[in-house]
XYZ file of C-alpha atoms in Angstrom:
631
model
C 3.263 -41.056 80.728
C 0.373 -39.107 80.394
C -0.859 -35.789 82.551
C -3.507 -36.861 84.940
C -4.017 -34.852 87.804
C -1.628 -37.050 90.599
C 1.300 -39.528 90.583
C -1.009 -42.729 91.426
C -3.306 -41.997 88.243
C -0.689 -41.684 86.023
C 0.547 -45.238 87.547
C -3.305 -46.762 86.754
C -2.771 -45.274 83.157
C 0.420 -46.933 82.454
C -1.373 -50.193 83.786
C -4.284 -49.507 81.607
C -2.384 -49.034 78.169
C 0.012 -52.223 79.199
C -3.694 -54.536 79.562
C -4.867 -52.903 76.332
C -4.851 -56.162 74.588
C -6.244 -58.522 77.334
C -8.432 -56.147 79.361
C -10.032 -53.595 77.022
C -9.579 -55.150 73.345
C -11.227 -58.251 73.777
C -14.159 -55.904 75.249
C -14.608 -54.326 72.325
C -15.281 -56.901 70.260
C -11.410 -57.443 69.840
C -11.057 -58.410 66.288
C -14.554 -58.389 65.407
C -16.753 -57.945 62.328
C -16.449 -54.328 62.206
C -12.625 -54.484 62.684
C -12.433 -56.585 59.622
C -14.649 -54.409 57.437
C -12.398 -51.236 58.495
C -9.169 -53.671 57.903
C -10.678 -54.415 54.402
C -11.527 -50.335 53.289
C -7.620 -49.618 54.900
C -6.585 -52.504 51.661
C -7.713 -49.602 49.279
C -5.632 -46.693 49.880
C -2.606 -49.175 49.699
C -3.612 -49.992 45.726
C -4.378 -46.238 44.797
C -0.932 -44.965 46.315
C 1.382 -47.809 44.876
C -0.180 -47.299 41.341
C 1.231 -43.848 41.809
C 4.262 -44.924 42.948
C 4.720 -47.350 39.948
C 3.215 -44.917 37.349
C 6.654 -43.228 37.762
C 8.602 -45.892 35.611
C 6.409 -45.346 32.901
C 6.766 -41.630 32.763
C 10.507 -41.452 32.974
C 11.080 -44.726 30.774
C 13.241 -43.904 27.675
C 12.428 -45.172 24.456
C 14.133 -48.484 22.878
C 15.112 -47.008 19.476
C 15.430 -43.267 19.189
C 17.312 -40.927 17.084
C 17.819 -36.849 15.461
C 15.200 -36.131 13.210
C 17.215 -35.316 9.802
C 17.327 -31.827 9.436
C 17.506 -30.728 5.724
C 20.032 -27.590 6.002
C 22.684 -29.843 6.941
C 22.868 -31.286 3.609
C 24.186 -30.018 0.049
C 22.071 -27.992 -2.190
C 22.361 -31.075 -4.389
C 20.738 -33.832 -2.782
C 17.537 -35.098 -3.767
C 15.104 -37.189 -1.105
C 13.658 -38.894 -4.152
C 16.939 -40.644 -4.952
C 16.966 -42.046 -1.769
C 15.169 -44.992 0.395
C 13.792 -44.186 4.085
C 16.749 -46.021 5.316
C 18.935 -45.018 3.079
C 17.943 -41.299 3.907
C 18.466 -42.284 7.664
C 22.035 -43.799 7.000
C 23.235 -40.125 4.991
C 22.048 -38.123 7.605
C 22.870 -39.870 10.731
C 25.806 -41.312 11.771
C 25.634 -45.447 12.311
C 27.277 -46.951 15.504
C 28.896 -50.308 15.431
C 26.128 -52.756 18.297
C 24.211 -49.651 19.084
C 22.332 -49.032 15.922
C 21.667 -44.617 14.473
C 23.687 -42.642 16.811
C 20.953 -41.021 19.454
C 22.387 -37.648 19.505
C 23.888 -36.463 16.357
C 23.833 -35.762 12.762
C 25.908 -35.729 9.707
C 26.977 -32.010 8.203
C 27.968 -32.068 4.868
C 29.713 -29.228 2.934
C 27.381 -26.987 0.965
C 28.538 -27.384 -2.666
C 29.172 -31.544 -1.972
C 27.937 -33.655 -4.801
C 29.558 -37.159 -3.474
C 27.204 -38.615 -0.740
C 29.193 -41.590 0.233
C 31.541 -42.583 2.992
C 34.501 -41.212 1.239
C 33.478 -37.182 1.592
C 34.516 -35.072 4.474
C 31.640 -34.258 6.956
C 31.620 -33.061 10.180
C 28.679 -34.383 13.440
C 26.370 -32.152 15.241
C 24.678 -32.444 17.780
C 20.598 -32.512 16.595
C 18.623 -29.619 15.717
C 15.519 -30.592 14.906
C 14.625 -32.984 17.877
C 14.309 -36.755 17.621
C 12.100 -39.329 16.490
C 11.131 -41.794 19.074
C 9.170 -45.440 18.343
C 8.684 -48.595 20.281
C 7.902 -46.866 23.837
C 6.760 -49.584 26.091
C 3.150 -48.880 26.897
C 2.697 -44.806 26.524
C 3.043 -43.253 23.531
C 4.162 -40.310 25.161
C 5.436 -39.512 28.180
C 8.269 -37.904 30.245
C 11.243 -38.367 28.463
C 9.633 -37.856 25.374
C 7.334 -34.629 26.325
C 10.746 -32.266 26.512
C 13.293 -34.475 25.016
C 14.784 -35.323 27.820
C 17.794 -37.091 25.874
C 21.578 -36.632 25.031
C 22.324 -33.208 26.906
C 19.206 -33.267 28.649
C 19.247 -37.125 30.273
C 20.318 -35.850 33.440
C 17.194 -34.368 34.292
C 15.190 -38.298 34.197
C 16.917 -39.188 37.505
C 16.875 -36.085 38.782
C 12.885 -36.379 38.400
C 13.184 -39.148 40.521
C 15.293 -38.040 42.900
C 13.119 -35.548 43.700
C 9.970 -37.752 43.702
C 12.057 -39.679 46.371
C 12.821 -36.831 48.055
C 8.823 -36.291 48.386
C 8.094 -39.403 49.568
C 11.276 -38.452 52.353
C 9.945 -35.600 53.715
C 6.329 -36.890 53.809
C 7.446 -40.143 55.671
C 9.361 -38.005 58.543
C 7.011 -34.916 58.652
C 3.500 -36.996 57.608
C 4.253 -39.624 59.788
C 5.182 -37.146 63.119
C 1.669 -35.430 62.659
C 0.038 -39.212 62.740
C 1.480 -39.147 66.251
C 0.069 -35.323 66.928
C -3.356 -35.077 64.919
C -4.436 -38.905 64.489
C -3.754 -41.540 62.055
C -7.789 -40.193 60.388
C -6.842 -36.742 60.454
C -3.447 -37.139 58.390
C -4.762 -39.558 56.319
C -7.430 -37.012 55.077
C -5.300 -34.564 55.165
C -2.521 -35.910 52.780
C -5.025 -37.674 50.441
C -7.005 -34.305 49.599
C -3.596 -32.763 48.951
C -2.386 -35.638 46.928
C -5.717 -36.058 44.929
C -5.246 -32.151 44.306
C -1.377 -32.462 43.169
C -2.239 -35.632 40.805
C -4.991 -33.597 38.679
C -1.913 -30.634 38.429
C 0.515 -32.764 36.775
C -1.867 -33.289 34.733
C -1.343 -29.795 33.193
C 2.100 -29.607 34.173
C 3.436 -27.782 31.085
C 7.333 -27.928 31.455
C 9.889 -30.233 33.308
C 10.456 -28.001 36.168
C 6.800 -27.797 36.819
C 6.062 -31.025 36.331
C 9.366 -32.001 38.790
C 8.235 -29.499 41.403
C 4.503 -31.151 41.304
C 5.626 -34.899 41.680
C 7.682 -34.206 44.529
C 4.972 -32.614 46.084
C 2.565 -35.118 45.179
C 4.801 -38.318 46.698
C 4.849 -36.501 50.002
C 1.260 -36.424 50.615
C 1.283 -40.429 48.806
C 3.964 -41.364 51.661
C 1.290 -39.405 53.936
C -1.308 -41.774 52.661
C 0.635 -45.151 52.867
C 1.900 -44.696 56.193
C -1.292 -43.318 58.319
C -3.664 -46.243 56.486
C -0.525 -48.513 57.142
C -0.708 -47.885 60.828
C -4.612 -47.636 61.718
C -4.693 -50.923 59.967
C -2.557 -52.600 62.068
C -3.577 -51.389 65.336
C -7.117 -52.499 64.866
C -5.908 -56.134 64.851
C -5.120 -58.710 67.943
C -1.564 -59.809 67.363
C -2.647 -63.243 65.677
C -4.065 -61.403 62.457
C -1.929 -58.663 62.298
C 0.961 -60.329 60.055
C -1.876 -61.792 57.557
C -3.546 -58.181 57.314
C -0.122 -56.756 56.571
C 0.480 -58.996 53.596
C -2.919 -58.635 52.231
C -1.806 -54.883 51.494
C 0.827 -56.207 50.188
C -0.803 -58.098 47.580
C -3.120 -54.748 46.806
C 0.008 -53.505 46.134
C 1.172 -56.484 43.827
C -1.874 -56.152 42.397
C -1.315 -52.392 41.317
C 1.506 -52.988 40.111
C 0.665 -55.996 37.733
C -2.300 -53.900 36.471
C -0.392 -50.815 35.132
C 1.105 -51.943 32.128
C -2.503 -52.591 30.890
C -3.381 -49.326 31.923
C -0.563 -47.636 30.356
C -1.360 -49.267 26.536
C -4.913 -48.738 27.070
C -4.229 -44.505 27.994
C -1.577 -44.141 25.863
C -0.232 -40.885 26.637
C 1.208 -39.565 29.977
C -1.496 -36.971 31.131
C -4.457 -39.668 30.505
C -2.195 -41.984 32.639
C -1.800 -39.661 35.438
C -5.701 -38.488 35.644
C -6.245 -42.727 35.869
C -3.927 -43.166 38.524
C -5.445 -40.329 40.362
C -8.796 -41.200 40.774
C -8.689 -43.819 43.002
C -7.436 -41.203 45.551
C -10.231 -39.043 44.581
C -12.827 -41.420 45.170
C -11.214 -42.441 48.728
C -12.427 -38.701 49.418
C -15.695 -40.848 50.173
C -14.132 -41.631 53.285
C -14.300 -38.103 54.483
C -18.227 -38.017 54.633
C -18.446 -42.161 55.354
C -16.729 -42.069 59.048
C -17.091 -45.416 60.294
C -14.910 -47.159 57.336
C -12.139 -45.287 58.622
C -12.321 -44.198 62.102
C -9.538 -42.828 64.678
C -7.424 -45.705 66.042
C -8.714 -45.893 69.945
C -5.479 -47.602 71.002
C -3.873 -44.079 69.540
C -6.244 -41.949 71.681
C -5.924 -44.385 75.120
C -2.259 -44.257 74.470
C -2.279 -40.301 74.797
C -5.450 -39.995 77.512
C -8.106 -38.332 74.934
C -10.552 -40.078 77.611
C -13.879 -38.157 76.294
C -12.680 -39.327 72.514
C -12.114 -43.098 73.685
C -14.468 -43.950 75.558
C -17.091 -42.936 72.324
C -14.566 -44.442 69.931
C -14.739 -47.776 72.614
C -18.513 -47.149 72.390
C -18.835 -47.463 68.613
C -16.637 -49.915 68.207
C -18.447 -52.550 71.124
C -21.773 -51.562 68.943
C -20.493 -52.513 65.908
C -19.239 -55.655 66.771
C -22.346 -56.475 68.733
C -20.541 -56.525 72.184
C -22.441 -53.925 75.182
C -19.724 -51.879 77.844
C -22.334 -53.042 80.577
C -20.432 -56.373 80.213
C -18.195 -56.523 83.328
C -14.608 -56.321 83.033
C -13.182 -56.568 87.005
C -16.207 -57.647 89.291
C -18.402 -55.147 90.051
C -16.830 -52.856 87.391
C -17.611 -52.112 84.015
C -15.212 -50.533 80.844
C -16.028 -47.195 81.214
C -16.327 -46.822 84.580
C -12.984 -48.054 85.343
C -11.271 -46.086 82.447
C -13.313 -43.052 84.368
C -11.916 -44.171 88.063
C -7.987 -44.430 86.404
C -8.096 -41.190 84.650
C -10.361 -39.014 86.504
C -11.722 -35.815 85.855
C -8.478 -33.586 84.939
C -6.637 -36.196 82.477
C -5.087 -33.999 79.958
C -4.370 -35.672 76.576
C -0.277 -35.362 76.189
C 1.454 -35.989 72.500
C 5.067 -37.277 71.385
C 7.120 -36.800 68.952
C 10.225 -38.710 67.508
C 12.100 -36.489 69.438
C 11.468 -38.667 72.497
C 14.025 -40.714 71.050
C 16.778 -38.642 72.498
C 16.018 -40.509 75.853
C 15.394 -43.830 75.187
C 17.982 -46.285 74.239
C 15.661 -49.860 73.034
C 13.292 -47.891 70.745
C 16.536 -45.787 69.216
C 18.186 -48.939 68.647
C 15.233 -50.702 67.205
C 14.248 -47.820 64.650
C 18.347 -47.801 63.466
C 18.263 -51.518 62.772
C 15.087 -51.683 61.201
C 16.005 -48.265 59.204
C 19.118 -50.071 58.051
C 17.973 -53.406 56.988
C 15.039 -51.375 54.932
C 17.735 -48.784 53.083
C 19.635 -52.144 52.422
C 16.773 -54.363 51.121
C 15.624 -51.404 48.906
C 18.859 -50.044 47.899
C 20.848 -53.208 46.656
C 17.536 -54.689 44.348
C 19.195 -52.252 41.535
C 22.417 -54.399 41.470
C 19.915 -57.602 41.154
C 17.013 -55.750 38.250
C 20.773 -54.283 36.630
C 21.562 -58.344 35.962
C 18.405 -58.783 34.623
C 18.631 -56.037 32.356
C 22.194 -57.421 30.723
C 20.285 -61.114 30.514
C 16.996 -59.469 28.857
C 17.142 -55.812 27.448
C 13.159 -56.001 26.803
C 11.009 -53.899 29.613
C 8.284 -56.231 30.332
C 10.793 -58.958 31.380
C 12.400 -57.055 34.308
C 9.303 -55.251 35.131
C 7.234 -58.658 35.257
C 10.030 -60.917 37.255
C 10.462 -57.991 39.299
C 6.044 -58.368 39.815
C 6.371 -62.031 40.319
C 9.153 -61.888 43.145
C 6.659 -59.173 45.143
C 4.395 -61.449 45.130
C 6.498 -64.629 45.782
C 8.329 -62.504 48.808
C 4.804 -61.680 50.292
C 3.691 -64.933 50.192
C 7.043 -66.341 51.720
C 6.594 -63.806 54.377
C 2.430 -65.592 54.951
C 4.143 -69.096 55.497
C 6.943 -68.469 57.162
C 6.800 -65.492 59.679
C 3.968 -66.723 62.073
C 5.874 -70.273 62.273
C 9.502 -69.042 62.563
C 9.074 -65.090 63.909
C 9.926 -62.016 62.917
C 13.081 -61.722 63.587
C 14.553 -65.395 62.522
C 13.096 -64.789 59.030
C 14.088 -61.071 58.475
C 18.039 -62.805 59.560
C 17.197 -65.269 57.016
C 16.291 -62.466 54.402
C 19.395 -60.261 55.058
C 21.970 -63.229 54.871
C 20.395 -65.030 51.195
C 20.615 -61.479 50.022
C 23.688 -61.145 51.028
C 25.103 -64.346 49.445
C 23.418 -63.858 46.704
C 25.067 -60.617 46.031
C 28.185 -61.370 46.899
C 27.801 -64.475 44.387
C 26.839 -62.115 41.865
C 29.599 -59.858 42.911
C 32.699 -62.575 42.513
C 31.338 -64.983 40.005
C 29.333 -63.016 37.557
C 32.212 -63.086 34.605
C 32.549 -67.455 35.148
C 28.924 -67.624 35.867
C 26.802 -68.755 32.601
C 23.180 -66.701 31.808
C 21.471 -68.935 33.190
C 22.738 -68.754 36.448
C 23.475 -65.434 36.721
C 19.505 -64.691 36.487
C 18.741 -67.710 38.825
C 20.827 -65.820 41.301
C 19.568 -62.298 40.662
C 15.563 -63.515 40.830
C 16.686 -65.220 44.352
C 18.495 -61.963 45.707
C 15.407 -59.774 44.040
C 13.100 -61.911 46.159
C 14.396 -62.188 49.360
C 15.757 -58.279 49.389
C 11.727 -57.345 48.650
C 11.058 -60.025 51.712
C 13.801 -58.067 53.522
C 12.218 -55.066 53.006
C 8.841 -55.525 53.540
C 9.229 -57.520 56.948
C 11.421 -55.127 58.173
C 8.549 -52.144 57.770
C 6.390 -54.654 59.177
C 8.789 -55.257 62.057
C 8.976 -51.495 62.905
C 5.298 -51.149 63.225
C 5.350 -53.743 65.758
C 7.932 -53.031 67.723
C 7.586 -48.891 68.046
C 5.396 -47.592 70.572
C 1.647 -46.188 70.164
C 2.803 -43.041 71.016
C 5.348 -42.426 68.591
C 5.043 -45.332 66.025
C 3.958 -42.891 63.181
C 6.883 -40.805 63.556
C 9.234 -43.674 63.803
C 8.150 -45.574 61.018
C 8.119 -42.530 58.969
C 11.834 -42.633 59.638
C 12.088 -46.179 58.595
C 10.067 -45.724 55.218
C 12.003 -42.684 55.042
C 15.541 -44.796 55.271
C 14.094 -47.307 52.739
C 13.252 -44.372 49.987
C 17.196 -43.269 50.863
C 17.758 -46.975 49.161
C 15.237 -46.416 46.026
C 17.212 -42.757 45.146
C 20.460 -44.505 45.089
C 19.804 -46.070 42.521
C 19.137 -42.557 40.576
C 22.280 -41.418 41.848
C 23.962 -43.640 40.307
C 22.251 -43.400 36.650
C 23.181 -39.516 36.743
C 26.861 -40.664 37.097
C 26.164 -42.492 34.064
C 26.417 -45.944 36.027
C 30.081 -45.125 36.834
C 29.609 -45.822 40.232
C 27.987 -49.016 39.763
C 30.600 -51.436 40.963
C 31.739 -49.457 43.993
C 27.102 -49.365 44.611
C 27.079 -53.000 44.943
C 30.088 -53.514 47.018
C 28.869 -51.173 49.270
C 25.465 -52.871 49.471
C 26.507 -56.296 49.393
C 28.895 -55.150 52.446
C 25.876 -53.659 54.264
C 23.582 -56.548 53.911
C 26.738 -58.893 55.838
C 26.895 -56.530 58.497
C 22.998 -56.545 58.687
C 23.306 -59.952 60.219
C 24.927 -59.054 63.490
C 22.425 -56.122 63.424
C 19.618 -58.494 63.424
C 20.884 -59.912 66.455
C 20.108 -57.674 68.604
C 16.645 -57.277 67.769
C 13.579 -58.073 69.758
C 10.625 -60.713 69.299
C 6.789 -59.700 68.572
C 5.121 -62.303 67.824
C 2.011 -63.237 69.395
C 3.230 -60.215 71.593
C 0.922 -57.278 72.467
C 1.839 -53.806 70.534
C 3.717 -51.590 73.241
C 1.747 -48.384 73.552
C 3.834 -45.739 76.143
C 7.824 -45.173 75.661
C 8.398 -47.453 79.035
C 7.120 -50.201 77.218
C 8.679 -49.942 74.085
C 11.666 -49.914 76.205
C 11.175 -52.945 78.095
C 11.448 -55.341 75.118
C 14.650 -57.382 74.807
C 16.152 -59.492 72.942
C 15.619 -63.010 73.457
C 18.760 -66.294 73.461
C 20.000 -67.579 70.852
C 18.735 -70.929 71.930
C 15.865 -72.086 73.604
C 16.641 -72.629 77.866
C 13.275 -72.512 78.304
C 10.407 -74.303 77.699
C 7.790 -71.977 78.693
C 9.305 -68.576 76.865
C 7.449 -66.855 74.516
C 10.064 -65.113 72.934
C 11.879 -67.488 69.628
C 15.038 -68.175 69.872
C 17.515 -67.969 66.665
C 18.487 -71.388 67.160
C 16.048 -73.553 68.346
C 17.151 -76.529 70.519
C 15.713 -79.932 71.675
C 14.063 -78.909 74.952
C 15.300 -80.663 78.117
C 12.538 -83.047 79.671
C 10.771 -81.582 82.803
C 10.048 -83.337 86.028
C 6.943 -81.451 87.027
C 3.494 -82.603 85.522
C 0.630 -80.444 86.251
C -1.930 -83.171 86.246
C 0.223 -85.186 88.895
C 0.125 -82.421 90.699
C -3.327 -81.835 90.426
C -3.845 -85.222 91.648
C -2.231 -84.810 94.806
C -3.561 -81.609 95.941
C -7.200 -82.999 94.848
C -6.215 -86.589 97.086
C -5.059 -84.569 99.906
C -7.900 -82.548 99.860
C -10.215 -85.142 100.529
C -7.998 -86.874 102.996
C -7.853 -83.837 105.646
C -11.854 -83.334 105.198
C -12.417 -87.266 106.797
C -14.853 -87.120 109.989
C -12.280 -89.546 111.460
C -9.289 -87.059 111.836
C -8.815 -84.990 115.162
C -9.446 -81.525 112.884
C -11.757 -80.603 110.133
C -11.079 -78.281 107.532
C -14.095 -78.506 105.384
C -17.310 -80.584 105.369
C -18.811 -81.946 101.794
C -22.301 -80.423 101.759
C -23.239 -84.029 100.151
C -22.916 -87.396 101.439
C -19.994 -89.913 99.821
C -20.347 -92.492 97.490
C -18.251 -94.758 98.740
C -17.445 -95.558 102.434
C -14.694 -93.902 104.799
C -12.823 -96.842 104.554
C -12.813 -97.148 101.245
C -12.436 -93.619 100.050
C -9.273 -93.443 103.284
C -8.123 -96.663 101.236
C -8.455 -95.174 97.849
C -6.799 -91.839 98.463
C -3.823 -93.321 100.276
C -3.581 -95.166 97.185
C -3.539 -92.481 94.805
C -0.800 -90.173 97.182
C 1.271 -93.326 97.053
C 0.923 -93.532 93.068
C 1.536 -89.601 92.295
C 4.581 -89.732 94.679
C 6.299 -92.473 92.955
């Protein structure tokens, strides 16, 4: 694994990073009160990175009524606006559509010397020249959409803006999450929160679309830098039975963000003032630049690639902190430091990866390709289930808040459920209700009443968000210290693949909509057999070198037996066993005592105090209790 000077130290090292949990965790103060507090400031970046994130449906939402403002040179030199009503005015000058309301995009032309104004007279439609009129925007005033009029001939350009924000958050996932493996999880995280702090306050004074497109690309690949360094320092600061917990507390930050925006948005008003907001919560994380210790370098990171000097300091601070001294002994006669000293020696050289170490490995690969897939699926196919919910309710705050609740329903599912049933039973679980449920939705929705329909797209909607977040969760657990940043970049990456598709398919106009959800709904059946072949972590260590990544498998489908720590799919009544440790127990202790009698013609040992009871007796008692543990 790493470069240390000679074949047997590299051996010691590999030992070392295996025991990191049991040897060298617990000795520094494991999951201790200073572990917590960093846990607690890593909650933080979560909430100030997914209100960015969910700041973008507000700036590219399109108004519910909107229409050409009249222009007055279309009209004949005849017509007088005092003869006319405000709706009446609106109903000469813009065409009305049967279920739809004004026509969006055009306007009446009349002939010049035209004296009739009713239905009767010849007039041509234009497209608008004077702009449009836009009311009832939900929260902002302004924003987007309605900024550059980005309606009609222009509409194209609202999912291309989010395309491209996805395609930030894509590159800053693969690239981002690569230099968490090279520089450290505190160095990216630094690094992409200055540059995303500095982006957020220039779309501020973005002053065109293409400017303002270019910026929030730019800006959601330093916010995907952000999520996934905090994402992964959090959890390797945590013993494996608090690391699902502290996983789904983010979660709720997250939840959290996302049910305080629409406040935020009615109470700023216009897009800019929304932005600034949204962007100085990342501005005041910059605190964490001159504040260290609530946001230090992950030591498991910096065992895992033989920075010895930098570990045993971080190891240092963090046995301080938690009130725990090195000098307590680890192996007899040995303390923490001096052993990491004796297995490393002098000469270690620190040694990086990169996802590129893929390439060799066939486990990890095939982990990161599940995982990848069953996080593009859960992602991708919500639009088919938030689409049904649109047709049930066309007002915004209903989708946006069931789609709130079910975040929060899905996170706490994943609380009760995950630590009882494991990882990989409840992500199967995940993949095959969403599944159903789109296929229901698929087959049934024209026989299917309203009420049903939405029962069955708030079930899929849930359990696809539980499908996606346990499967990012997953891939944190299962990739190895050495390369987990990378590799769940490509994961996060796969699951922002899923959130653009939707885009894709409003720029065809929703044209492709049916052919979207078969090919989702298919995807999310073939995820099951995927699943399959996927290991178990709970209550298992997190592998930190490529050979241990590699050396999970996947465990039965049933229980054979009873002592395995890895779950099962199917769990089974386990088969009796004939051994009993405390008969045992009995009969070594009883035979003990009857080969240490004076009375035998050897002696093995000789109590150092005299019996209780008689030789007679205690010959009598002991035959009696070998004769009782063997029956």
């Amino acid at each position: 694994m790493a470069s240390c000077g000679g074949e047997p130290s590299a051996t010691t090292n590999c030992r070392l990073q295996m025991d990191y949990e049991s040897k060298i965790f617990p000795h520094t103060g494991a999951y201790g009160r200073y572990n917590r507090i960093v846990v607690v400031f890593s909650w933080f970046p979560n909430f100030a990175v997914m209100l960015n994130l969910f700041s973008d449906v507000f700036f590219t939402l399109l108004p519910d009524s909107y229409h050409c403002k009249p222009d007055p040179q279309l009209l004949p030199s005849a017509f007088l606006l005092s003869n006319f009503s405000k709706q009446g005015y609106l109903n000469l000058t813009i065409p009305w559509l049967k279920g739809t309301g004004l026509s969006h995009c055009e306007l009446y032309k009349y002939p010049p010397n035209s004296s009739d104004f009713s239905e009767n007279v010849p007039r041509e439609t234009v497209s608008c020249t004077q702009g449009w009129d836009y009311t009832h925007l939900a929260g902002l005033q302004s924003n987007f959409v309605t900024e550059w009029n980005l309606v009609c001939s222009n509409y194209w350009k609202i999912p291309l803006q989010h395309i491209c924000f996805m395609t930030g958050w894509i590159l800053g996932y693969i690239f981002l999450g690569t230099l968490c493996d090279w520089w450290g999880r505190r160095r990216v995280f630094l690094l992409s929160l200055c540059l995303s702090s500095l982006f957020g306050v220039a779309v501020c004074l973005s002053n065109s679309a293409v400017v303002f497109l270019l910026l929030r690309l730019s800006q959601g690949a330093m916010l995907a830098g952000v999520f996934v360094s905090s994402y992964i320092a959090r959890l390797e600061l945590c013993d494996p039975p608090h690391r699902l917990m502290v996983a789904m507390i983010s979660g709720f930050f997250a939840v959290f963000a996302e049910l305080l925006l629409p406040g935020v948005a009615v109470l700023c008003r216009d897009w800019p003032i929304l932005q600034a907001v949204a962007t100085l919560p990342l501005i005041l994380l910059l605190s964490y630049w001159c504040c260290a210790s609530v946001f230090p370098e992950s030591p498991r990171w910096l065992l895992a690639t033989s920075q010895i000097s930098r570990v045993k300091k971080s190891f240092q601070d963090f046995s301080v902190r938690n009130g725990v001294c090195l000098r307590d002994e680890i192996y007899p006669g040995e303390t923490l430091l001096s052993e990491i000293d004796s297995a490393y020696g002098d000469d270690c050289q620190p040694r990086y990866f990169s996802v590129l170490e893929l390439r060799r490995t066939h486990v990890i690969w095939k982990n990161c390709l599940i995982l990848s897939f069953t996080l593009f699926i859960g992602t991708g196919i919500q639009y088919c289930f938030t689409r049904n919910l649109h047709t049930y309710s066309t007002n915004f705050y209903f989708g946006y808040f069931i789609r709130v609740l079910t975040g929060a329903l899905a996170c706490i599912f994943i609380c009760l459920s995950v630590n009882h049933f494991g990882r990989r039973g409840m992500l199967l679980l995940s993949a095959i209700i969403t599944g159903l449920s789109s296929l229901l939705l698929l087959a049934l929705t024209p026989y299917l009443r309203g009420g049903l329909v939405l029962v069955l797209s708030v079930v899929g909607l849930l359990f696809s968000q539980a499908l996606a977040m346990l499967s990012a969760f997953f891939a944190s657990e299962v990739m190895p210290t050495v390369v987990r940043g990378g590799c769940l970049g490509l994961v996060m990456a796969a699951g922002c693949v899923g959130m653009a598709a939707s885009s894709l398919m409003e720029l065809q106009n929703n044209s492709g909509y049916f052919l979207h959800h078969v090919i989702f709904a298919s995807f999310a059946v073939l995820s099951v057999l995927c699943i399959m072949l996927l290991p178990e972590s709970k209550r298992k260590p997190l592998p930190d070198s490529l050979k241990e990544g590699e050396s999970q498998r996947r465990p039965p489908l049933f229980l054979s037996q009873t002592d395995r720590d890895s779950l099962p799919l199917l769990r089974t009544r386990q088969p009796l066993s004939e051994y009993n440790p405390d008969n045992y127990s009995r009969l070594v202790s009883a035979t003990r005592r009857i080969l240490t009698k004076e009375n035998l013609p050897y002696r093995i040992a000789v109590p150092s105090h005299s019996p209780l009871l008689s030789d007679s007796d205690t010959q009598g008692q002991d035959n009696e209790t070998v004769r009782e543990v063997l029956s």
